[in-house]
Short mmCIF file of N, CA and C in Angstrom, two decimals:
data_model
loop_
_atom_site.label_atom_id
_atom_site.label_comp_id
_atom_site.label_asym_id
_atom_site.label_seq_id
_atom_site.Cartn_x
_atom_site.Cartn_y
_atom_site.Cartn_z
N UNK A 1 29.61 -51.86 33.44
CA UNK A 1 28.26 -52.40 33.38
C UNK A 1 28.29 -53.63 32.48
N UNK A 2 27.75 -54.75 32.98
CA UNK A 2 27.66 -55.97 32.18
C UNK A 2 26.31 -56.03 31.48
N UNK A 3 26.37 -56.34 30.19
CA UNK A 3 25.16 -56.46 29.39
C UNK A 3 25.20 -57.83 28.74
N UNK A 4 24.15 -58.61 28.92
CA UNK A 4 24.07 -59.94 28.35
C UNK A 4 23.28 -59.88 27.05
N UNK A 5 23.82 -60.54 26.02
CA UNK A 5 23.24 -60.43 24.69
C UNK A 5 22.95 -61.81 24.12
N UNK A 6 21.75 -61.96 23.62
CA UNK A 6 21.28 -63.23 23.05
C UNK A 6 21.70 -63.34 21.59
N UNK A 7 21.98 -64.57 21.16
CA UNK A 7 22.29 -64.95 19.78
C UNK A 7 23.72 -64.69 19.34
N UNK A 8 24.62 -64.43 20.26
CA UNK A 8 26.04 -64.32 19.89
C UNK A 8 26.63 -65.72 19.91
N UNK A 9 27.06 -66.21 18.74
CA UNK A 9 27.53 -67.59 18.68
C UNK A 9 28.92 -67.76 18.05
N UNK A 10 29.51 -66.68 17.55
CA UNK A 10 30.81 -66.83 16.89
C UNK A 10 31.58 -65.52 16.93
N UNK A 11 32.79 -65.55 16.41
CA UNK A 11 33.63 -64.34 16.40
C UNK A 11 33.05 -63.23 15.53
N UNK A 12 32.35 -63.61 14.47
CA UNK A 12 31.70 -62.58 13.63
C UNK A 12 30.62 -61.86 14.42
N UNK A 13 29.93 -62.60 15.29
CA UNK A 13 28.92 -61.98 16.15
C UNK A 13 29.56 -60.98 17.10
N UNK A 14 30.71 -61.35 17.64
CA UNK A 14 31.43 -60.44 18.55
C UNK A 14 31.76 -59.15 17.80
N UNK A 15 32.25 -59.28 16.58
CA UNK A 15 32.59 -58.09 15.78
C UNK A 15 31.36 -57.24 15.48
N UNK A 16 30.24 -57.88 15.14
CA UNK A 16 29.01 -57.13 14.84
C UNK A 16 28.52 -56.37 16.06
N UNK A 17 28.56 -57.02 17.22
CA UNK A 17 28.11 -56.36 18.46
C UNK A 17 29.09 -55.25 18.84
N UNK A 18 30.36 -55.50 18.66
CA UNK A 18 31.38 -54.48 18.95
C UNK A 18 31.13 -53.24 18.09
N UNK A 19 30.81 -53.44 16.81
CA UNK A 19 30.51 -52.32 15.91
C UNK A 19 29.33 -51.49 16.40
N UNK A 20 28.30 -52.16 16.90
CA UNK A 20 27.12 -51.45 17.41
C UNK A 20 27.51 -50.55 18.58
N UNK A 21 28.29 -51.09 19.50
CA UNK A 21 28.70 -50.31 20.67
C UNK A 21 29.62 -49.16 20.26
N UNK A 22 30.53 -49.42 19.33
CA UNK A 22 31.43 -48.36 18.87
C UNK A 22 30.66 -47.27 18.13
N UNK A 23 29.69 -47.67 17.29
CA UNK A 23 28.85 -46.68 16.59
C UNK A 23 28.07 -45.82 17.57
N UNK A 24 27.76 -46.39 18.72
CA UNK A 24 27.01 -45.65 19.75
C UNK A 24 27.95 -44.89 20.68
N UNK A 25 29.25 -44.92 20.33
CA UNK A 25 30.29 -44.23 21.11
C UNK A 25 30.30 -44.67 22.57
N UNK A 26 30.15 -45.99 22.75
CA UNK A 26 30.19 -46.59 24.09
C UNK A 26 31.50 -47.33 24.23
N UNK A 27 32.26 -47.00 25.25
CA UNK A 27 33.55 -47.65 25.47
C UNK A 27 33.34 -49.04 26.05
N UNK A 28 33.99 -50.03 25.44
CA UNK A 28 33.86 -51.42 25.86
C UNK A 28 35.09 -51.81 26.68
N UNK A 29 34.83 -52.39 27.83
CA UNK A 29 35.92 -52.91 28.67
C UNK A 29 36.31 -54.30 28.18
N UNK A 30 35.30 -55.14 27.91
CA UNK A 30 35.55 -56.49 27.38
C UNK A 30 34.32 -56.96 26.63
N UNK A 31 34.55 -57.89 25.70
CA UNK A 31 33.44 -58.47 24.95
C UNK A 31 33.73 -59.95 24.72
N UNK A 32 32.77 -60.78 25.09
CA UNK A 32 32.84 -62.22 24.94
C UNK A 32 31.54 -62.68 24.29
N UNK A 33 31.46 -63.97 23.96
CA UNK A 33 30.20 -64.49 23.45
C UNK A 33 29.11 -64.26 24.49
N UNK A 34 28.06 -63.56 24.11
CA UNK A 34 26.91 -63.36 24.98
C UNK A 34 27.07 -62.31 26.05
N UNK A 35 28.17 -61.57 26.05
CA UNK A 35 28.41 -60.65 27.17
C UNK A 35 29.29 -59.48 26.75
N UNK A 36 28.84 -58.27 27.09
CA UNK A 36 29.63 -57.07 26.86
C UNK A 36 29.75 -56.34 28.20
N UNK A 37 30.97 -55.92 28.51
CA UNK A 37 31.16 -55.11 29.71
C UNK A 37 31.62 -53.73 29.25
N UNK A 38 30.88 -52.71 29.64
CA UNK A 38 31.21 -51.34 29.25
C UNK A 38 32.04 -50.68 30.34
N UNK A 39 32.78 -49.65 29.96
CA UNK A 39 33.61 -48.91 30.91
C UNK A 39 32.73 -48.17 31.92
N UNK A 40 31.59 -47.65 31.44
CA UNK A 40 30.72 -46.82 32.29
C UNK A 40 29.29 -47.35 32.27
N UNK A 41 28.52 -46.92 33.26
CA UNK A 41 27.09 -47.23 33.28
C UNK A 41 26.43 -46.52 32.11
N UNK A 42 25.43 -47.14 31.52
CA UNK A 42 24.72 -46.53 30.40
C UNK A 42 23.37 -46.01 30.87
N UNK A 43 22.96 -44.91 30.31
CA UNK A 43 21.63 -44.38 30.62
C UNK A 43 20.59 -45.30 29.99
N UNK A 44 19.37 -45.20 30.48
CA UNK A 44 18.29 -46.02 29.94
C UNK A 44 18.11 -45.72 28.45
N UNK A 45 18.22 -44.45 28.08
CA UNK A 45 18.06 -44.04 26.69
C UNK A 45 19.16 -44.64 25.80
N UNK A 46 20.41 -44.59 26.27
CA UNK A 46 21.53 -45.17 25.51
C UNK A 46 21.35 -46.67 25.34
N UNK A 47 20.92 -47.33 26.42
CA UNK A 47 20.70 -48.77 26.38
C UNK A 47 19.59 -49.13 25.39
N UNK A 48 18.53 -48.33 25.35
CA UNK A 48 17.44 -48.57 24.40
C UNK A 48 17.90 -48.39 22.97
N UNK A 49 18.73 -47.38 22.71
CA UNK A 49 19.26 -47.15 21.36
C UNK A 49 20.14 -48.31 20.92
N UNK A 50 21.00 -48.76 21.82
CA UNK A 50 21.87 -49.90 21.52
C UNK A 50 21.02 -51.15 21.29
N UNK A 51 20.01 -51.32 22.10
CA UNK A 51 19.12 -52.47 21.96
C UNK A 51 18.46 -52.49 20.59
N UNK A 52 17.98 -51.34 20.14
CA UNK A 52 17.35 -51.24 18.81
C UNK A 52 18.33 -51.60 17.70
N UNK A 53 19.56 -51.09 17.80
CA UNK A 53 20.58 -51.38 16.80
C UNK A 53 20.95 -52.86 16.80
N UNK A 54 21.02 -53.44 17.99
CA UNK A 54 21.33 -54.87 18.09
C UNK A 54 20.24 -55.71 17.46
N UNK A 55 18.97 -55.33 17.70
CA UNK A 55 17.84 -56.08 17.13
C UNK A 55 17.90 -56.10 15.61
N UNK A 56 18.34 -54.99 15.01
CA UNK A 56 18.46 -54.93 13.54
C UNK A 56 19.52 -55.90 13.03
N UNK A 57 20.45 -56.28 13.89
CA UNK A 57 21.50 -57.22 13.49
C UNK A 57 21.22 -58.64 13.99
N UNK A 58 20.05 -58.85 14.59
CA UNK A 58 19.67 -60.20 15.02
C UNK A 58 20.04 -60.56 16.45
N UNK A 59 20.39 -59.56 17.25
CA UNK A 59 20.75 -59.80 18.65
C UNK A 59 19.71 -59.17 19.56
N UNK A 60 19.80 -59.52 20.84
CA UNK A 60 18.82 -59.01 21.79
C UNK A 60 19.48 -58.91 23.17
N UNK A 61 19.22 -57.80 23.85
CA UNK A 61 19.73 -57.65 25.21
C UNK A 61 18.84 -58.46 26.15
N UNK A 62 19.49 -59.24 27.02
CA UNK A 62 18.76 -60.08 27.97
C UNK A 62 18.67 -59.38 29.32
N UNK A 63 17.49 -59.37 29.87
CA UNK A 63 17.31 -58.77 31.18
C UNK A 63 16.84 -59.80 32.20
N UNK A 64 16.31 -60.90 31.74
CA UNK A 64 15.77 -61.94 32.59
C UNK A 64 16.89 -62.92 32.99
N UNK A 65 16.96 -63.27 34.26
CA UNK A 65 18.04 -64.15 34.73
C UNK A 65 17.96 -65.55 34.11
N UNK A 66 16.75 -66.04 33.82
CA UNK A 66 16.60 -67.34 33.17
C UNK A 66 17.21 -67.29 31.77
N UNK A 67 16.91 -66.23 31.04
CA UNK A 67 17.44 -66.08 29.69
C UNK A 67 18.96 -65.96 29.71
N UNK A 68 19.48 -65.26 30.71
CA UNK A 68 20.93 -65.11 30.85
C UNK A 68 21.58 -66.49 31.06
N UNK A 69 20.96 -67.30 31.91
CA UNK A 69 21.50 -68.63 32.18
C UNK A 69 21.43 -69.51 30.93
N UNK A 70 20.34 -69.44 30.20
CA UNK A 70 20.20 -70.23 28.97
C UNK A 70 21.27 -69.84 27.96
N UNK A 71 21.53 -68.56 27.81
CA UNK A 71 22.57 -68.11 26.89
C UNK A 71 23.95 -68.56 27.36
N UNK A 72 24.15 -68.56 28.66
CA UNK A 72 25.43 -69.01 29.21
C UNK A 72 25.63 -70.50 28.94
N UNK A 73 24.57 -71.28 29.04
CA UNK A 73 24.64 -72.72 28.73
C UNK A 73 25.05 -72.90 27.27
N UNK A 74 24.37 -72.20 26.37
CA UNK A 74 24.66 -72.33 24.95
C UNK A 74 26.08 -71.87 24.63
N UNK A 75 26.48 -70.75 25.21
CA UNK A 75 27.83 -70.22 24.99
C UNK A 75 28.89 -71.22 25.46
N UNK A 76 28.66 -71.84 26.60
CA UNK A 76 29.61 -72.81 27.15
C UNK A 76 29.75 -74.02 26.23
N UNK A 77 28.64 -74.50 25.70
CA UNK A 77 28.67 -75.64 24.77
C UNK A 77 29.38 -75.26 23.48
N UNK A 78 29.05 -74.11 22.92
CA UNK A 78 29.64 -73.67 21.66
C UNK A 78 31.15 -73.49 21.81
N UNK A 79 31.57 -72.90 22.92
CA UNK A 79 33.00 -72.72 23.15
C UNK A 79 33.73 -74.06 23.28
N UNK A 80 33.12 -75.00 23.97
CA UNK A 80 33.74 -76.32 24.13
C UNK A 80 33.94 -76.98 22.77
N UNK A 81 32.94 -76.92 21.93
CA UNK A 81 33.02 -77.53 20.60
C UNK A 81 34.08 -76.81 19.77
N UNK A 82 34.16 -75.50 19.88
CA UNK A 82 35.14 -74.71 19.11
C UNK A 82 36.57 -75.07 19.46
N UNK A 83 36.81 -75.56 20.66
CA UNK A 83 38.16 -75.95 21.08
C UNK A 83 38.68 -77.16 20.30
N UNK A 84 37.77 -77.94 19.73
CA UNK A 84 38.12 -79.17 18.99
C UNK A 84 38.96 -80.10 19.85
N UNK A 85 38.55 -80.24 21.09
CA UNK A 85 39.28 -81.09 22.04
C UNK A 85 38.30 -81.80 22.97
N UNK A 86 37.41 -82.58 22.38
CA UNK A 86 36.42 -83.31 23.16
C UNK A 86 36.87 -84.77 23.23
N UNK A 87 37.03 -85.26 24.45
CA UNK A 87 37.47 -86.65 24.64
C UNK A 87 36.34 -87.62 24.31
N UNK A 88 36.71 -88.86 23.96
CA UNK A 88 35.71 -89.89 23.68
C UNK A 88 34.78 -90.14 24.85
N UNK A 89 35.33 -90.01 26.06
CA UNK A 89 34.52 -90.28 27.26
C UNK A 89 33.89 -89.00 27.84
N UNK A 90 33.82 -87.95 27.03
CA UNK A 90 33.24 -86.67 27.46
C UNK A 90 31.78 -86.84 27.88
N UNK A 91 31.44 -86.27 29.02
CA UNK A 91 30.06 -86.29 29.50
C UNK A 91 29.56 -84.85 29.60
N UNK A 92 28.58 -84.54 28.79
CA UNK A 92 28.02 -83.19 28.79
C UNK A 92 27.50 -82.81 30.17
N UNK A 93 26.88 -83.76 30.85
CA UNK A 93 26.31 -83.48 32.17
C UNK A 93 27.38 -83.04 33.17
N UNK A 94 28.48 -83.77 33.23
CA UNK A 94 29.57 -83.40 34.15
C UNK A 94 30.19 -82.08 33.76
N UNK A 95 30.41 -81.89 32.47
CA UNK A 95 31.04 -80.68 31.97
C UNK A 95 30.22 -79.44 32.35
N UNK A 96 28.93 -79.45 32.04
CA UNK A 96 28.10 -78.28 32.33
C UNK A 96 27.95 -78.05 33.83
N UNK A 97 27.79 -79.11 34.58
CA UNK A 97 27.67 -78.97 36.04
C UNK A 97 28.93 -78.32 36.61
N UNK A 98 30.09 -78.74 36.15
CA UNK A 98 31.36 -78.17 36.63
C UNK A 98 31.57 -76.74 36.16
N UNK A 99 31.27 -76.48 34.90
CA UNK A 99 31.50 -75.15 34.33
C UNK A 99 30.55 -74.10 34.90
N UNK A 100 29.30 -74.48 35.11
CA UNK A 100 28.28 -73.51 35.52
C UNK A 100 27.95 -73.58 37.01
N UNK A 101 28.55 -74.57 37.70
CA UNK A 101 28.33 -74.74 39.15
C UNK A 101 26.85 -74.84 39.49
N UNK A 102 26.17 -75.65 38.68
CA UNK A 102 24.73 -75.87 38.90
C UNK A 102 24.45 -77.35 38.68
N UNK A 103 23.35 -77.81 39.25
CA UNK A 103 22.91 -79.19 39.08
C UNK A 103 22.50 -79.41 37.63
N UNK A 104 23.04 -80.45 37.01
CA UNK A 104 22.76 -80.70 35.60
C UNK A 104 21.28 -80.95 35.33
N UNK A 105 20.63 -81.68 36.20
CA UNK A 105 19.21 -81.98 35.94
C UNK A 105 18.39 -80.69 35.92
N UNK A 106 18.75 -79.73 36.76
CA UNK A 106 18.04 -78.45 36.76
C UNK A 106 18.34 -77.67 35.47
N UNK A 107 19.60 -77.70 35.04
CA UNK A 107 19.96 -77.04 33.78
C UNK A 107 19.23 -77.67 32.60
N UNK A 108 19.20 -79.00 32.59
CA UNK A 108 18.56 -79.74 31.51
C UNK A 108 17.07 -79.44 31.44
N UNK A 109 16.43 -79.45 32.60
CA UNK A 109 14.99 -79.17 32.66
C UNK A 109 14.70 -77.75 32.19
N UNK A 110 15.48 -76.79 32.66
CA UNK A 110 15.31 -75.39 32.26
C UNK A 110 15.47 -75.23 30.76
N UNK A 111 16.49 -75.87 30.21
CA UNK A 111 16.75 -75.78 28.77
C UNK A 111 15.58 -76.36 27.97
N UNK A 112 15.15 -77.54 28.35
CA UNK A 112 14.04 -78.20 27.63
C UNK A 112 12.74 -77.41 27.72
N UNK A 113 12.51 -76.77 28.85
CA UNK A 113 11.29 -75.97 29.02
C UNK A 113 11.29 -74.72 28.13
N UNK A 114 12.48 -74.24 27.78
CA UNK A 114 12.58 -72.99 27.03
C UNK A 114 12.98 -73.16 25.58
N UNK A 115 13.33 -74.37 25.19
CA UNK A 115 13.69 -74.66 23.81
C UNK A 115 12.96 -75.94 23.39
N UNK A 116 12.84 -76.13 22.11
CA UNK A 116 12.12 -77.30 21.63
C UNK A 116 13.05 -78.49 21.44
N UNK A 117 14.04 -78.61 22.32
CA UNK A 117 14.98 -79.72 22.27
C UNK A 117 15.65 -79.88 23.63
N UNK A 118 16.33 -81.00 23.79
CA UNK A 118 17.06 -81.23 25.03
C UNK A 118 18.47 -80.63 24.89
N UNK A 119 19.17 -80.56 26.01
CA UNK A 119 20.56 -80.11 25.98
C UNK A 119 21.41 -81.01 25.10
N UNK A 120 21.18 -82.31 25.20
CA UNK A 120 21.94 -83.27 24.41
C UNK A 120 21.70 -83.06 22.91
N UNK A 121 20.44 -82.80 22.54
CA UNK A 121 20.14 -82.54 21.13
C UNK A 121 20.83 -81.27 20.65
N UNK A 122 20.82 -80.24 21.48
CA UNK A 122 21.51 -78.99 21.14
C UNK A 122 23.00 -79.25 20.94
N UNK A 123 23.59 -80.02 21.85
CA UNK A 123 25.02 -80.36 21.77
C UNK A 123 25.32 -81.09 20.46
N UNK A 124 24.50 -82.05 20.11
CA UNK A 124 24.70 -82.81 18.87
C UNK A 124 24.57 -81.89 17.66
N UNK A 125 23.55 -81.03 17.65
CA UNK A 125 23.37 -80.11 16.52
C UNK A 125 24.57 -79.18 16.37
N UNK A 126 25.10 -78.70 17.48
CA UNK A 126 26.26 -77.82 17.42
C UNK A 126 27.49 -78.58 16.92
N UNK A 127 27.64 -79.83 17.34
CA UNK A 127 28.77 -80.64 16.86
C UNK A 127 28.64 -80.87 15.35
N UNK A 128 27.44 -81.15 14.89
CA UNK A 128 27.23 -81.38 13.45
C UNK A 128 27.52 -80.11 12.66
N UNK A 129 27.14 -78.95 13.19
CA UNK A 129 27.46 -77.69 12.52
C UNK A 129 28.97 -77.52 12.41
N UNK A 130 29.70 -77.89 13.45
CA UNK A 130 31.16 -77.80 13.42
C UNK A 130 31.73 -78.78 12.40
N UNK A 131 31.16 -79.99 12.33
CA UNK A 131 31.60 -80.97 11.33
C UNK A 131 31.40 -80.39 9.93
N UNK A 132 30.24 -79.81 9.67
CA UNK A 132 29.96 -79.21 8.36
C UNK A 132 30.99 -78.13 8.03
N UNK A 133 31.29 -77.30 9.01
CA UNK A 133 32.27 -76.24 8.81
C UNK A 133 33.65 -76.82 8.49
N UNK A 134 34.06 -77.82 9.24
CA UNK A 134 35.37 -78.44 9.02
C UNK A 134 35.43 -79.16 7.68
N UNK A 135 34.33 -79.80 7.28
CA UNK A 135 34.28 -80.44 5.96
C UNK A 135 34.34 -79.39 4.85
N UNK A 136 33.65 -78.29 5.06
CA UNK A 136 33.60 -77.23 4.05
C UNK A 136 34.99 -76.67 3.78
N UNK A 137 35.74 -76.44 4.85
CA UNK A 137 37.07 -75.86 4.70
C UNK A 137 38.16 -76.90 4.45
N UNK A 138 37.78 -78.18 4.53
CA UNK A 138 38.69 -79.28 4.17
C UNK A 138 40.01 -79.23 4.96
N UNK A 139 39.93 -78.84 6.23
CA UNK A 139 41.13 -78.72 7.06
C UNK A 139 41.58 -80.06 7.64
N UNK A 140 40.62 -80.95 7.91
CA UNK A 140 40.93 -82.21 8.57
C UNK A 140 40.24 -83.35 7.85
N UNK A 141 40.82 -84.54 8.01
CA UNK A 141 40.16 -85.74 7.48
C UNK A 141 38.98 -86.07 8.39
N UNK A 142 38.11 -86.93 7.91
CA UNK A 142 36.96 -87.35 8.71
C UNK A 142 37.41 -88.04 10.00
N UNK A 143 38.49 -88.81 9.91
CA UNK A 143 39.03 -89.47 11.10
C UNK A 143 39.48 -88.44 12.13
N UNK A 144 40.17 -87.40 11.68
CA UNK A 144 40.64 -86.34 12.58
C UNK A 144 39.46 -85.59 13.20
N UNK A 145 38.46 -85.30 12.39
CA UNK A 145 37.27 -84.59 12.88
C UNK A 145 36.59 -85.42 13.96
N UNK A 146 36.42 -86.71 13.69
CA UNK A 146 35.78 -87.60 14.67
C UNK A 146 36.55 -87.56 15.99
N UNK A 147 37.86 -87.63 15.92
CA UNK A 147 38.69 -87.60 17.12
C UNK A 147 38.60 -86.29 17.88
N UNK A 148 38.57 -85.19 17.17
CA UNK A 148 38.55 -83.86 17.80
C UNK A 148 37.20 -83.55 18.45
N UNK A 149 36.13 -84.18 17.95
CA UNK A 149 34.79 -83.89 18.47
C UNK A 149 34.23 -85.01 19.35
N UNK A 150 35.08 -85.93 19.76
CA UNK A 150 34.69 -86.93 20.75
C UNK A 150 33.89 -88.11 20.25
N UNK A 151 33.90 -88.34 18.94
CA UNK A 151 33.19 -89.50 18.41
C UNK A 151 34.06 -90.74 18.58
N UNK A 152 33.43 -91.84 18.94
CA UNK A 152 34.16 -93.09 19.16
C UNK A 152 34.64 -93.70 17.84
N UNK A 153 33.96 -93.35 16.74
CA UNK A 153 34.33 -93.89 15.43
C UNK A 153 33.79 -92.99 14.34
N UNK A 154 34.31 -93.18 13.14
CA UNK A 154 33.79 -92.44 11.97
C UNK A 154 32.35 -92.85 11.71
N UNK A 155 32.04 -94.13 11.97
CA UNK A 155 30.68 -94.61 11.74
C UNK A 155 29.69 -93.88 12.65
N UNK A 156 30.08 -93.65 13.90
CA UNK A 156 29.21 -92.94 14.83
C UNK A 156 28.98 -91.51 14.34
N UNK A 157 30.06 -90.84 13.93
CA UNK A 157 29.93 -89.49 13.39
C UNK A 157 29.03 -89.50 12.16
N UNK A 158 29.29 -90.42 11.24
CA UNK A 158 28.52 -90.48 9.99
C UNK A 158 27.04 -90.73 10.25
N UNK A 159 26.75 -91.62 11.18
CA UNK A 159 25.37 -91.94 11.52
C UNK A 159 24.65 -90.71 12.09
N UNK A 160 25.31 -90.03 13.01
CA UNK A 160 24.72 -88.84 13.61
C UNK A 160 24.58 -87.72 12.57
N UNK A 161 25.58 -87.57 11.73
CA UNK A 161 25.57 -86.55 10.68
C UNK A 161 24.40 -86.78 9.72
N UNK A 162 24.24 -88.04 9.30
CA UNK A 162 23.14 -88.36 8.37
C UNK A 162 21.78 -88.16 9.04
N UNK A 163 21.69 -88.50 10.33
CA UNK A 163 20.43 -88.31 11.05
C UNK A 163 20.00 -86.86 11.12
N UNK A 164 20.98 -85.95 11.19
CA UNK A 164 20.67 -84.52 11.30
C UNK A 164 20.52 -83.88 9.93
N UNK A 165 21.43 -84.20 8.99
CA UNK A 165 21.44 -83.49 7.70
C UNK A 165 20.75 -84.22 6.56
N UNK A 166 20.64 -85.55 6.71
CA UNK A 166 20.08 -86.35 5.61
C UNK A 166 21.16 -86.82 4.63
N UNK A 167 22.40 -86.39 4.85
CA UNK A 167 23.53 -86.78 4.00
C UNK A 167 24.59 -87.44 4.86
N UNK A 168 25.40 -88.30 4.25
CA UNK A 168 26.60 -88.77 4.94
C UNK A 168 27.62 -87.63 4.80
N UNK A 169 28.65 -87.61 5.63
CA UNK A 169 29.68 -86.58 5.48
C UNK A 169 30.30 -86.56 4.08
N UNK A 170 30.50 -87.73 3.50
CA UNK A 170 31.08 -87.82 2.16
C UNK A 170 30.14 -87.21 1.13
N UNK A 171 28.84 -87.51 1.23
CA UNK A 171 27.86 -86.93 0.30
C UNK A 171 27.81 -85.41 0.45
N UNK A 172 27.86 -84.95 1.69
CA UNK A 172 27.85 -83.51 1.97
C UNK A 172 29.06 -82.84 1.31
N UNK A 173 30.22 -83.45 1.48
CA UNK A 173 31.45 -82.89 0.94
C UNK A 173 31.40 -82.88 -0.59
N UNK A 174 30.92 -83.96 -1.19
CA UNK A 174 30.80 -84.03 -2.66
C UNK A 174 29.84 -82.96 -3.17
N UNK A 175 28.72 -82.80 -2.48
CA UNK A 175 27.72 -81.80 -2.88
C UNK A 175 28.34 -80.41 -2.82
N UNK A 176 29.07 -80.13 -1.77
CA UNK A 176 29.72 -78.84 -1.61
C UNK A 176 30.69 -78.59 -2.76
N UNK A 177 31.49 -79.61 -3.09
CA UNK A 177 32.48 -79.45 -4.16
C UNK A 177 31.80 -79.30 -5.52
N UNK A 178 30.68 -80.00 -5.71
CA UNK A 178 29.95 -79.92 -6.97
C UNK A 178 29.30 -78.54 -7.14
N UNK A 179 28.81 -77.98 -6.03
CA UNK A 179 28.15 -76.68 -6.08
C UNK A 179 29.12 -75.52 -6.29
N UNK A 180 30.38 -75.72 -5.97
CA UNK A 180 31.38 -74.66 -6.14
C UNK A 180 31.74 -74.53 -7.61
N UNK A 181 31.88 -73.27 -8.05
CA UNK A 181 32.29 -73.03 -9.42
C UNK A 181 33.56 -72.21 -9.39
N UNK A 182 34.49 -72.50 -10.28
CA UNK A 182 35.68 -71.67 -10.37
C UNK A 182 35.29 -70.23 -10.72
N UNK A 183 36.04 -69.28 -10.21
CA UNK A 183 35.71 -67.86 -10.45
C UNK A 183 35.71 -67.52 -11.92
N UNK A 184 36.55 -68.16 -12.72
CA UNK A 184 36.61 -67.81 -14.15
C UNK A 184 35.40 -68.30 -14.91
N UNK A 185 34.54 -69.11 -14.28
CA UNK A 185 33.33 -69.60 -14.96
C UNK A 185 32.10 -68.77 -14.56
N UNK A 186 32.26 -67.85 -13.65
CA UNK A 186 31.11 -67.02 -13.20
C UNK A 186 30.83 -65.91 -14.14
#
């Protein structure tokens, strides 16, 4: 049985959802972002119990096909960004149309009708979140981050970053380092 779940955006979410199913003694065949496949069909009562437990952790079972498609759009974008392999000439419209086998204009319209932003805005916000994460862990230089996330230049990344966060990437990184305290000073 496939169950679609809203708000799964990372590996920690997968673990949290997996824990809920295991606590409910439900055997999982597979689990991905936004989707759990169980070994057996679940009774309505079992599904309601799992749904309640998921809600306590910030997740929600999707039953509406529109909601399922919206979650699939978000999951596809998040996974693409997580790969850290976005080309400079990347086109979100072509990518989503190919991945989801749907007309991009229909996907875009559906997304905008159900969220307070466009698909492009969502994509940019997700990229900025990834930039913040990469800056926080100091794994890559700003030049490397720009290259991995499809920015044509550091200036383009910095401009978009400042537009979303109010800080330049350098200011964000300095603030993060300033806010950190050595453990021996706590």
